Coordinates of C-alpha atoms in Angstrom, one line a residue:
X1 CA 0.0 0.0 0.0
X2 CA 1.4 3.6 -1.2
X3 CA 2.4 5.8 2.3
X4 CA 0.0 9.2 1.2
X5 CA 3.0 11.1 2.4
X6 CA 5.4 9.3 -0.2
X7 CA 2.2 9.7 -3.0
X8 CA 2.0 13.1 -2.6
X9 CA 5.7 14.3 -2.1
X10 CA 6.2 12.4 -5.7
X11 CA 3.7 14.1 -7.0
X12 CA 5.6 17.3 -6.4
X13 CA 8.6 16.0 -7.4
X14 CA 6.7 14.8 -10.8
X15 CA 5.8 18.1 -11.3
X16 CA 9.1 20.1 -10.5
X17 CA 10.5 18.2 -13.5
X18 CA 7.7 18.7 -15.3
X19 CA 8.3 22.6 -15.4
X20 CA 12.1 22.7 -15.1
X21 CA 12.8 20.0 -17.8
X22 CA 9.7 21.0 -20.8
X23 CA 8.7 24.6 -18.9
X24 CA 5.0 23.1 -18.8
X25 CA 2.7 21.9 -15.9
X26 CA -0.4 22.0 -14.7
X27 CA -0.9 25.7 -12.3
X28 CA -3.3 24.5 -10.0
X29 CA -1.9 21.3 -9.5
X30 CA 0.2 22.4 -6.5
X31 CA -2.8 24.5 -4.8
X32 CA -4.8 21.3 -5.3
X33 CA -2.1 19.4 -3.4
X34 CA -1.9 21.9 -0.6
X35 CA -5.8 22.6 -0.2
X36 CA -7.0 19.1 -0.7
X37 CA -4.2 16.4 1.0
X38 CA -5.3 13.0 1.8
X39 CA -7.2 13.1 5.9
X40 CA -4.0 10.5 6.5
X41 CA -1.2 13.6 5.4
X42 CA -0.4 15.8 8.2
X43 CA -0.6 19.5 5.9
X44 CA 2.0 21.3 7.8
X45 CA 4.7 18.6 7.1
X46 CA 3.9 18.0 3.8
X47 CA 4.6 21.9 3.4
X48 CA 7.4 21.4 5.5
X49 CA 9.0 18.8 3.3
X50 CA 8.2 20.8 0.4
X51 CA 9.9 23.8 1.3
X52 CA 13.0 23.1 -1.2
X53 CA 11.3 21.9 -4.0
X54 CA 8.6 24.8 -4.2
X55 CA 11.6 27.3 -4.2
X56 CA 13.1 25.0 -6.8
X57 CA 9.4 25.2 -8.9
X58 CA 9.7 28.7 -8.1
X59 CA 13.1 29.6 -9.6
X60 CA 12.2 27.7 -12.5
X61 CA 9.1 29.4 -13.1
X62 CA 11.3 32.6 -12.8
X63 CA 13.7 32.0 -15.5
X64 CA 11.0 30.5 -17.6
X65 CA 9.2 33.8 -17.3
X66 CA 12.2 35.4 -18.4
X67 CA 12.8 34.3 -21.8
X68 CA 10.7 35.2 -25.0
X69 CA 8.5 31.8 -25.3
X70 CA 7.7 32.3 -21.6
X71 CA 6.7 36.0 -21.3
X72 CA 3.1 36.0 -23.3
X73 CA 0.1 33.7 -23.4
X74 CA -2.3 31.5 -21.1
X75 CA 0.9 29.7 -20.3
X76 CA 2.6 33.2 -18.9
X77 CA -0.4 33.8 -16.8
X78 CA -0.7 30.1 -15.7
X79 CA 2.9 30.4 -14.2
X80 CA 2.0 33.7 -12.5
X81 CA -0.6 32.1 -10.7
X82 CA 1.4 29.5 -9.6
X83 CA 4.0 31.5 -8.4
X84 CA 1.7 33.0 -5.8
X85 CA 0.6 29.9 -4.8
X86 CA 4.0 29.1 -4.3
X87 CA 4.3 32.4 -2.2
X88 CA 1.3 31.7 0.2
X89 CA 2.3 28.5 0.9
X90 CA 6.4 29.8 2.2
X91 CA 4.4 32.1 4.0
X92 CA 2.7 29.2 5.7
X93 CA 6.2 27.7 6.0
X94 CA 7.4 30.5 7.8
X95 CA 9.8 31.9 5.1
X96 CA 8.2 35.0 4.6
X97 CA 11.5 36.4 3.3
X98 CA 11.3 34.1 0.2
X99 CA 7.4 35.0 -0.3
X100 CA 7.9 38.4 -0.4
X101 CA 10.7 38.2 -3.6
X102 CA 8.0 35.9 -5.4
X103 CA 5.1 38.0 -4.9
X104 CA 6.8 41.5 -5.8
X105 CA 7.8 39.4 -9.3
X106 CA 3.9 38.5 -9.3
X107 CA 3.0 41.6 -8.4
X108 CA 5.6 43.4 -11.4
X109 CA 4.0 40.5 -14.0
X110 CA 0.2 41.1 -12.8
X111 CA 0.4 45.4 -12.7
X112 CA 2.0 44.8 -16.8
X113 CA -0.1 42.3 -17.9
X114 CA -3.6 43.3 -16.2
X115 CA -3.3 46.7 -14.9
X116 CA -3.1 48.0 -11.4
X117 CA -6.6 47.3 -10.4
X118 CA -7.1 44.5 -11.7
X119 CA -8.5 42.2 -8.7
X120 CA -5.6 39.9 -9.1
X121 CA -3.1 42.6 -9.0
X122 CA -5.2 44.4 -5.5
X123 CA -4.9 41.0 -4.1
X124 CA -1.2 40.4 -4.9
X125 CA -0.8 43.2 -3.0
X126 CA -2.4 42.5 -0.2
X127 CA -0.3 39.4 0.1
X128 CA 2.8 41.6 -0.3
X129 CA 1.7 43.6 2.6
X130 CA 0.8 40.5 4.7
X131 CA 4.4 39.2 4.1
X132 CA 6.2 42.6 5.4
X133 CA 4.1 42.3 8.6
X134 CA 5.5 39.1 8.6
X135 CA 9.8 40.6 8.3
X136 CA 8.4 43.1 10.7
X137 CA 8.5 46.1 8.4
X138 CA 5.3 47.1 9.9
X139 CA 5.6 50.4 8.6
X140 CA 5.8 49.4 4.6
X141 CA 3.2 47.0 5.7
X142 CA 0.2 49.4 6.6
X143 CA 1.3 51.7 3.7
X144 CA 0.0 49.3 1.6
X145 CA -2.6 47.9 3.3
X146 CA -4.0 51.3 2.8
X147 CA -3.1 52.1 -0.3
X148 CA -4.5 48.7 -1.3
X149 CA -8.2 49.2 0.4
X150 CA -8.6 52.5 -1.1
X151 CA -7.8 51.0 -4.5
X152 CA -10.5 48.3 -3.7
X153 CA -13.0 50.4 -2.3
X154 CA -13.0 52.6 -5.9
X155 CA -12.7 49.6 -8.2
X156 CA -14.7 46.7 -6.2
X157 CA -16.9 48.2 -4.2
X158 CA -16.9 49.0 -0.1
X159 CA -19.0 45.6 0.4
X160 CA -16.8 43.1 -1.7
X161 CA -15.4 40.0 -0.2
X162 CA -11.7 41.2 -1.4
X163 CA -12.0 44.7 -0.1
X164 CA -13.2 43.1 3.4
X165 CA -10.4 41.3 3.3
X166 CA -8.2 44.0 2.8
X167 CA -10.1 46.1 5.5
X168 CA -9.4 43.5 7.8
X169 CA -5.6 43.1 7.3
X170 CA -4.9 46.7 7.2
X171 CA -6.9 46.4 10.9
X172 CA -4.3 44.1 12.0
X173 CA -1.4 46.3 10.4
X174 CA -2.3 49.2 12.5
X175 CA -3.0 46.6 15.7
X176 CA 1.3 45.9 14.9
X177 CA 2.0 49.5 14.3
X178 CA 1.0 50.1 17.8
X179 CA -2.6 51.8 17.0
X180 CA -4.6 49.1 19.0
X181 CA -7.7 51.6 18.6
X182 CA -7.8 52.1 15.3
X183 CA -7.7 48.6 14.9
X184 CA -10.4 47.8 16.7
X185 CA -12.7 50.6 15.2
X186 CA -11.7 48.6 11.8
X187 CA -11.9 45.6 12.6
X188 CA -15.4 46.0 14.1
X189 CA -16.8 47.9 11.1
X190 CA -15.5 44.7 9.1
X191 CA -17.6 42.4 11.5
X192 CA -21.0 44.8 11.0
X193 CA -19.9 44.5 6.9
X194 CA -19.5 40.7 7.0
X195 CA -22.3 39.6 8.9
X196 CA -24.8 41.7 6.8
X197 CA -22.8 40.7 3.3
X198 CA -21.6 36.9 4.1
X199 CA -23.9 36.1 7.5
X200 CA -22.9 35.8 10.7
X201 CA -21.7 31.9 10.4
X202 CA -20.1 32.5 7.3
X203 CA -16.4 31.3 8.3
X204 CA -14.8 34.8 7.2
X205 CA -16.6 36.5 9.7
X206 CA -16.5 33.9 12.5
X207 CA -12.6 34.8 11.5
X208 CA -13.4 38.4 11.8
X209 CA -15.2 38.1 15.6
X210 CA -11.8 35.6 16.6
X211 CA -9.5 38.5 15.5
X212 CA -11.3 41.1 16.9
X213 CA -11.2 39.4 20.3
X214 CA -7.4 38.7 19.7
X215 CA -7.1 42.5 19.2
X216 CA -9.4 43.4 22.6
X217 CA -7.4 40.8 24.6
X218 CA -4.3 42.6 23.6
X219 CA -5.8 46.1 24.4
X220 CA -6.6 44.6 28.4
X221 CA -10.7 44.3 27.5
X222 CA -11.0 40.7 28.1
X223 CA -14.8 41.2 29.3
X224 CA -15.8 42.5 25.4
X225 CA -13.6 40.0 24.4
X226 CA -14.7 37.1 26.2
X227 CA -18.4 37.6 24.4
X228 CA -17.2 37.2 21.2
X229 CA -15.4 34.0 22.0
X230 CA -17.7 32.6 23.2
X231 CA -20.4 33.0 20.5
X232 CA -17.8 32.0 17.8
X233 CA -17.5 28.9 19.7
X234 CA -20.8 28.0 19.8
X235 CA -21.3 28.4 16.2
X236 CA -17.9 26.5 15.3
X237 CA -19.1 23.7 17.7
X238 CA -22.2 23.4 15.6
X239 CA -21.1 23.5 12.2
X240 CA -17.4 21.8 12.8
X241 CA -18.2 20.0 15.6
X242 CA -16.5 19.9 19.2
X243 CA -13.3 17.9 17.5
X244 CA -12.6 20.0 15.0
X245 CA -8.9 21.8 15.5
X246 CA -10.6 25.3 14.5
X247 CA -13.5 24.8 17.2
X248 CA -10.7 23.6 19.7
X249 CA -8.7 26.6 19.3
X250 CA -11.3 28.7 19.4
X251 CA -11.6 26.9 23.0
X252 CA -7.6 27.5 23.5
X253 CA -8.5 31.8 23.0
X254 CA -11.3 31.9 25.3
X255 CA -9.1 30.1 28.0
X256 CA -7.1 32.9 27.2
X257 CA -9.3 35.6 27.4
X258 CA -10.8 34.2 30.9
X259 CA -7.0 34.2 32.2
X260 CA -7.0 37.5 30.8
X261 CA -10.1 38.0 33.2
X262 CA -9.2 36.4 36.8
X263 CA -10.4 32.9 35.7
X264 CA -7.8 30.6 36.0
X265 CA -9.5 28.1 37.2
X266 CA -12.1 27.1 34.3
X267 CA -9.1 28.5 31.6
X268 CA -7.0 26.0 32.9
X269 CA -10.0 23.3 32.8
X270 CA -11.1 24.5 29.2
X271 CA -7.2 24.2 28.2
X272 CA -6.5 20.9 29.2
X273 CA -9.8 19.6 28.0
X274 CA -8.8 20.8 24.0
X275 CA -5.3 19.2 24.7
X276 CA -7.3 16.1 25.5
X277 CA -9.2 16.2 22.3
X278 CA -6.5 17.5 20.2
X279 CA -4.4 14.1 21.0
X280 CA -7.3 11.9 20.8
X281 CA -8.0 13.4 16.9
X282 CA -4.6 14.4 15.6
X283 CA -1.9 13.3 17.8
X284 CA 1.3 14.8 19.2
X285 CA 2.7 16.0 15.7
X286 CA -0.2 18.5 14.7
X287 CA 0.2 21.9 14.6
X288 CA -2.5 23.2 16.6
X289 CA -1.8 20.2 19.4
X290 CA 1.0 22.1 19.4
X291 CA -0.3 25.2 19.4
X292 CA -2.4 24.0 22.8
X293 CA 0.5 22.9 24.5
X294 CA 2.2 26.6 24.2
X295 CA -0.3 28.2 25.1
X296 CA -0.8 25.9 28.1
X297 CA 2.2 26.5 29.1
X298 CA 1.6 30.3 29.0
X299 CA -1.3 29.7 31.5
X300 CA 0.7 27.5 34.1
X301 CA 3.4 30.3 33.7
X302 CA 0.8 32.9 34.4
X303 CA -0.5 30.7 37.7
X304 CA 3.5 30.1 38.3
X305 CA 3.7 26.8 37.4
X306 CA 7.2 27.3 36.3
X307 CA 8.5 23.3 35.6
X308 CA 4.8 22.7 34.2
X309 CA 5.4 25.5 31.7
X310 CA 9.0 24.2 30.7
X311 CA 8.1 20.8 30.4
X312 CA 5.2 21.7 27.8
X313 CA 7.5 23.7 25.9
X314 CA 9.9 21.1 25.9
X315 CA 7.4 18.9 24.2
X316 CA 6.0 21.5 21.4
X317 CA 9.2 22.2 21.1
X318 CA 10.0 18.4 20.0
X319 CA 7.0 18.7 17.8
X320 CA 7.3 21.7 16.1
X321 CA 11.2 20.6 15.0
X322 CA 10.0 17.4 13.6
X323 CA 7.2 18.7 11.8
X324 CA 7.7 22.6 10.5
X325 CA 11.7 22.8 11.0
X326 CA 14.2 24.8 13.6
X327 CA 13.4 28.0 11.0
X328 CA 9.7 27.8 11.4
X329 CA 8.2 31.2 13.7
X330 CA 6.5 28.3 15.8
X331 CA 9.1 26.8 17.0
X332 CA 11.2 30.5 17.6
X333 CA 8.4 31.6 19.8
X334 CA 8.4 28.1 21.7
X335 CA 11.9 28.3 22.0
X336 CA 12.0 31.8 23.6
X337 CA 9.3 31.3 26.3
X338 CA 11.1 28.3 26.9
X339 CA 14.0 30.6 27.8
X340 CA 11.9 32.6 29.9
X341 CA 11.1 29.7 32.2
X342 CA 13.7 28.5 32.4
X343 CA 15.2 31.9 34.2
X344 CA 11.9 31.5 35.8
X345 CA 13.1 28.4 37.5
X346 CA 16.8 30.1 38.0
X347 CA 18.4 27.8 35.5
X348 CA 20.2 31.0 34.2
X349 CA 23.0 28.9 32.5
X350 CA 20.4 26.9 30.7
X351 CA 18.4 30.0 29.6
X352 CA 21.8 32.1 28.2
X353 CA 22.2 28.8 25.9
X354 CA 18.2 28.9 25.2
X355 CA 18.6 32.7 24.1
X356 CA 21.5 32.6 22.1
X357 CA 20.5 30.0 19.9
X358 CA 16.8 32.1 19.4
X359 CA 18.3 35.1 19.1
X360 CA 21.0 33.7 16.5
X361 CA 17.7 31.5 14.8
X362 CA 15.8 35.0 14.8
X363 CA 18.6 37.4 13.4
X364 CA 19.2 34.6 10.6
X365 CA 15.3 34.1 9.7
X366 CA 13.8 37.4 10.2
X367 CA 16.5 39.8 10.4
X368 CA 18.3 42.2 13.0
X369 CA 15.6 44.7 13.5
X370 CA 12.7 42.5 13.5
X371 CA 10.6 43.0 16.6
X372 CA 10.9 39.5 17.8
X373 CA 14.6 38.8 17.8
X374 CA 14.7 42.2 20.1
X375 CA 12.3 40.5 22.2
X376 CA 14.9 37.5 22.1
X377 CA 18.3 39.8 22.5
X378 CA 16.7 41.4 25.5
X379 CA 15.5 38.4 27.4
X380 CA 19.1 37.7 27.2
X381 CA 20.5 40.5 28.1
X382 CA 18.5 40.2 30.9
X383 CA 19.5 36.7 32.0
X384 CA 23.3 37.7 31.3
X385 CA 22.0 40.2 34.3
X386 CA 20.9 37.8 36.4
X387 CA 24.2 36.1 35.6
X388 CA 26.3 39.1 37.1
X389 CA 26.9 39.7 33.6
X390 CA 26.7 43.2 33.0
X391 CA 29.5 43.7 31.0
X392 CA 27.6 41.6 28.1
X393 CA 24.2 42.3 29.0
X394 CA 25.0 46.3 28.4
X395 CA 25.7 46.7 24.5
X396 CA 23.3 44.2 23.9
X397 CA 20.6 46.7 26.0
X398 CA 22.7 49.8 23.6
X399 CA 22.0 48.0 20.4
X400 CA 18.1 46.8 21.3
X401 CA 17.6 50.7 22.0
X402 CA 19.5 52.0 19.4
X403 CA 17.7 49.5 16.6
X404 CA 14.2 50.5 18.1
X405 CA 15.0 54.4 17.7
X406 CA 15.6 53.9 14.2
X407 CA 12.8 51.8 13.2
X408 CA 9.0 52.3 14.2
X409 CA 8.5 50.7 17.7
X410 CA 5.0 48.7 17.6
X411 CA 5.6 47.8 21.1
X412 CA 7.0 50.6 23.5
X413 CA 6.7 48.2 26.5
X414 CA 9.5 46.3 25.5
X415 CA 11.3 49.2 24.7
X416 CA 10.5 50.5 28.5
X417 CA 12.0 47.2 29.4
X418 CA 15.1 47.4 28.2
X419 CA 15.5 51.1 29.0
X420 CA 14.5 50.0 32.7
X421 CA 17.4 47.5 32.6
X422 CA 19.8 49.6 31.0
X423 CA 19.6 52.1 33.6
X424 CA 19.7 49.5 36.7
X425 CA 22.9 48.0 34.4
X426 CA 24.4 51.7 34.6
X427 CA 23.8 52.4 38.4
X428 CA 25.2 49.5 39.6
X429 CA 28.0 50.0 37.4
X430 CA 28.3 53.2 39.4
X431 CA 28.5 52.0 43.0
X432 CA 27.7 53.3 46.1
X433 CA 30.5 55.1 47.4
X434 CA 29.8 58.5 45.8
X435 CA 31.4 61.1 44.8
X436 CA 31.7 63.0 41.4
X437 CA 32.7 59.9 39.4
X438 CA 29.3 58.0 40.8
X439 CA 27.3 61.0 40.0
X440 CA 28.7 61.2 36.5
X441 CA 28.1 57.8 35.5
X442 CA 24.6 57.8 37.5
X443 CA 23.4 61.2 35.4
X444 CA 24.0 58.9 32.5
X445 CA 21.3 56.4 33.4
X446 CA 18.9 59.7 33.3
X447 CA 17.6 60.1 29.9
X448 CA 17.1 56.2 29.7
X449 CA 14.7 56.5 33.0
X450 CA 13.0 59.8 31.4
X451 CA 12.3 58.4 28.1
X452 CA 11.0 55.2 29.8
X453 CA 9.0 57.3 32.1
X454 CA 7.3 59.4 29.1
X455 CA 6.5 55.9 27.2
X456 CA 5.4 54.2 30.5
X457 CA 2.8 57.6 31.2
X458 CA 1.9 57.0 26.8
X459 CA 1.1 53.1 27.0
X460 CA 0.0 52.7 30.3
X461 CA -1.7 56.2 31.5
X462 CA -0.7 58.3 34.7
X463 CA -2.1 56.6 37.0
X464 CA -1.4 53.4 36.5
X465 CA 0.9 51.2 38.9
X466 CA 3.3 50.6 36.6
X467 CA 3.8 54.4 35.7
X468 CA 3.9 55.3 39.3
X469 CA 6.4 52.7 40.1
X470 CA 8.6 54.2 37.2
X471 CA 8.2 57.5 38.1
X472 CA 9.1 56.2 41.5
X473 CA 12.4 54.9 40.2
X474 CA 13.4 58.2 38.0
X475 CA 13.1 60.1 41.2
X476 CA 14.9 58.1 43.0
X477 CA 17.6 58.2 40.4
X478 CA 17.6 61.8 40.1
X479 CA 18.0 62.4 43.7
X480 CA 20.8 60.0 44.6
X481 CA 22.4 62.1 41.8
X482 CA 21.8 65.2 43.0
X483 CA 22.9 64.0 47.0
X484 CA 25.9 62.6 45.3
X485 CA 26.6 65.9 43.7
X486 CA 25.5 68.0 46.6
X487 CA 28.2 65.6 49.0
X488 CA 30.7 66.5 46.2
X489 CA 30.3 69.8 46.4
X490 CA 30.5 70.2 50.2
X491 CA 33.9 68.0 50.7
X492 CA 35.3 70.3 48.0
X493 CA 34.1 73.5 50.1
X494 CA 35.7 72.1 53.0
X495 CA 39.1 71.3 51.9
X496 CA 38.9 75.1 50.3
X497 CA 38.3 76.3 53.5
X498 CA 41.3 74.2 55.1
X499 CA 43.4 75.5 52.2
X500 CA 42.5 79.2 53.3
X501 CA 43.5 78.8 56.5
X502 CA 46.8 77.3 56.0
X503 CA 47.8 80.5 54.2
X504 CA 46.9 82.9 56.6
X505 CA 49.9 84.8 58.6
X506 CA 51.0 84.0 61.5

């Protein structure tokens, strides 16, 4: 009996030659192989195992594309469309790098070939967008988001399924960017425009409510997003059933959203329930098994239990390897809460190894800058702190600051972070003694506790426990400088006045 895995990686091997060796093929054969795999093929390791080949298919196309026979006719446009396929399914991969190269040649064939708002070329550029956000060039990424839904809104219409697409992903874009309420203003006006255009079980909207609870979770509304989950679970339960992996994660962000709200108890219960299910249907080695596990583990750290949380990220971890690859944003975001617990539990040698190979992982998949591997190179730093460290946890702290100053911070908390850190790193580097030397090198720790002071008062409001406890520590600061200064200033008084009266006459 043929092993459906085996059947299906031949089939895309089959049809890699076909296009490299006589530049012909079928286009939607490989969309047909992602969207319709046997029930017996796991769909994220079949992309996995893919990965080379459709870059191979890819580069062929390419080249193909590029010569005379190759640049006209239903063949031409046949390629095109593969090409994107190709795209969406490395974004799925977690190679958003390679994506984004494919669709801006899609994008290039599609604006000469059909125009610029053509529907195919609108939507081209919405993937385009989609796979920015994913590099973390959230700024490029909500340009054309924009650009993109005003485009759609003349051509298609406000109420087309496209253009609600588009309204939705720019929502999300300005959710990154740091504009949580614009997002949710968006993203709700695309919820009233699906339900009255697609219905309210239509699976686009369902998708709609989900992310608009996502983005209320993240703004600290768990109550208005709780709601939401919980009507998009009773629908999903109905029409997909209890079993089905989008029903139980749908139960995995309401767990969320009631730990979000005080309710450990039945989050936990609720958690450990969709684990159960999610091994009884799909075993270890699915993604969203996986999925449950990390974000159990995010629960049991929340309730502080620390070895519970590393030994589920020790097992999605395990999973997530075998399955979507060491590259694969999964697995990075595993791997770095894994860290975290692990300087939870005060393993801080274990976590420095943990961080270094994210933070090396991250700088090599998504680049310097992005927002996650700052994430990574400041939980670091701030084990190589709890190490006794400094003298490495410091220009790690520099660089982190410097990077986010030159590129559009979508999270200023982190930022406040490491600014927080930075200036401890500095005062202690300054002693206690005093003296002018102490208060020199404490005055430099200032602007870091000012600027986190002004973000802290921007994210969080005045009155809020975390601002006071940072205004707390700037005053502090500024005072041990000034008493520092002030001591200074009196010793050097006094040995004036001894100096005086050694050179009056006798």
């Amino acid at each position: 009996m043929t092993d459906p895995m085996s059947d299906v990686l031949a089939r895309v091997e089959r049809f890699r030659r076909q296009v490299e060796e006589a530049n012909e093929g079928d286009a939607t054969e490989l969309s047909n192989l992602l969207a319709d795999l046997p029930e017996s093929v796991d769909r994220a390791r079949v992309a996995s195992e893919m990965r080379g080949r459709l870059t191979a298919v890819a580069e062929a196309l390419r080249q193909w594309l590029s010569t005379a026979q190759g640049g006209e006719g239903a063949a031409a446009e046949s390629a095109v469309d593969l090409m994107a396929d190709i795209a969406s399914a490395l974004r799925e991969l977690g190679d958003p790098s390679e994506a984004r190269r494919l669709l801006e040649l899609v994008l290039e064939e599609r604006r000469e070939k059909l125009g610029e708002n053509n529907r195919s070329t609108l939507t081209t550029r919405n993937n385009l967008a989609a796979a920015l956000r994913d590099l973390g060039d959230f700024s490029s990424a909500r340009r054309i988001f924009q650009e993109t839904l005003d485009a759609m809104r003349r051509t298609l219409g406000e109420e087309d399924p496209e253009t609600l697409t588009a309204k939705s992903n720019l929502a999300t874009a300005l959710v990154d960017a740091g504009d949580v309420t614009a997002g949710i203003d968006l993203l709700s006006d695309t919820l009233q425009a699906r339900q009255k255009v697609l219905g309210a079980e239509h699976p686009d909207t369902l998708v709609t409510k989900s992310n608009l609870a996502a983005v209320l979770l993240r703004a600290g509304r768990p109550n208005d997003a709780t709601p939401l989950l919980r009507e998009t679970l009773q629908t999903r339960e109905r029409i997909l059933g209890e079993t089905h992996p989008v029903t139980l994660t749908t139960v995995n962000n309401l767990a969320l959203s009631l730990a979000n709200s005080g309710h450990d108890v039945e989050a936990s219960a609720l958690m450990d329930s969709a684990i159960s299910a999610l091994l009884e249907a799909y075993g270890e080695d699915h993604p969203d098994t996986l999925a449950a596990l990390n974000n159990r583990a995010t629960m049991a750290a929340r309730t502080g239990e620390h070895v519970l949380a590393e030994e589920l990220l020790q097992r999605a971890l395990v999973g997530y390897r075998r399955i979507l690859g060491p590259d694969h944003p999964s697995f990075l975001t595993s791997m770095n809460n894994l860290g975290v617990e692990q300087r939870s539990l005060g393993n801080y040698a274990q976590a420095r190894e943990t961080f270094e190979e994210t933070v090396r992982a991250m700088r090599r998949v998504y680049g310097p800058s992005h927002p996650s591997t700052l994430r990574a190179m400041s939980n670091l730093a701030a084990v190589l702190n709890s190490l006794g460290q400094d003298d490495l946890a410091e220009p790690i702290l520099r660089d982190i600051l410097a990077t986010r100053s030159q590129n559009h911070d979508p999270n200023p908390s982190d930022r406040v972070a490491a600014l927080l850190r930075l200036s401890a790193i500095i005062t202690h580097r300054a002693g206690e003694n005093g003296g002018a030397e102490v208060a020199a090198v404490r005055r430099e720790a200032i602007p870091f506790m000012e600027e986190a002071v002004r973000l802290a008062k921007w994210k969080y409001g005045d009155d809020s426990e975390f601002t006071v406890e940072v205004v707390r520590l700037r005053n502090e600061l500024t005072r041990s400088v000034a008493d520092f200064e002030n001591e200074e200033r009196a010793d050097s008084e006094e040995l004036n006045d001894d100096a005086a009266g050694s050179n009056k006459e006798s």
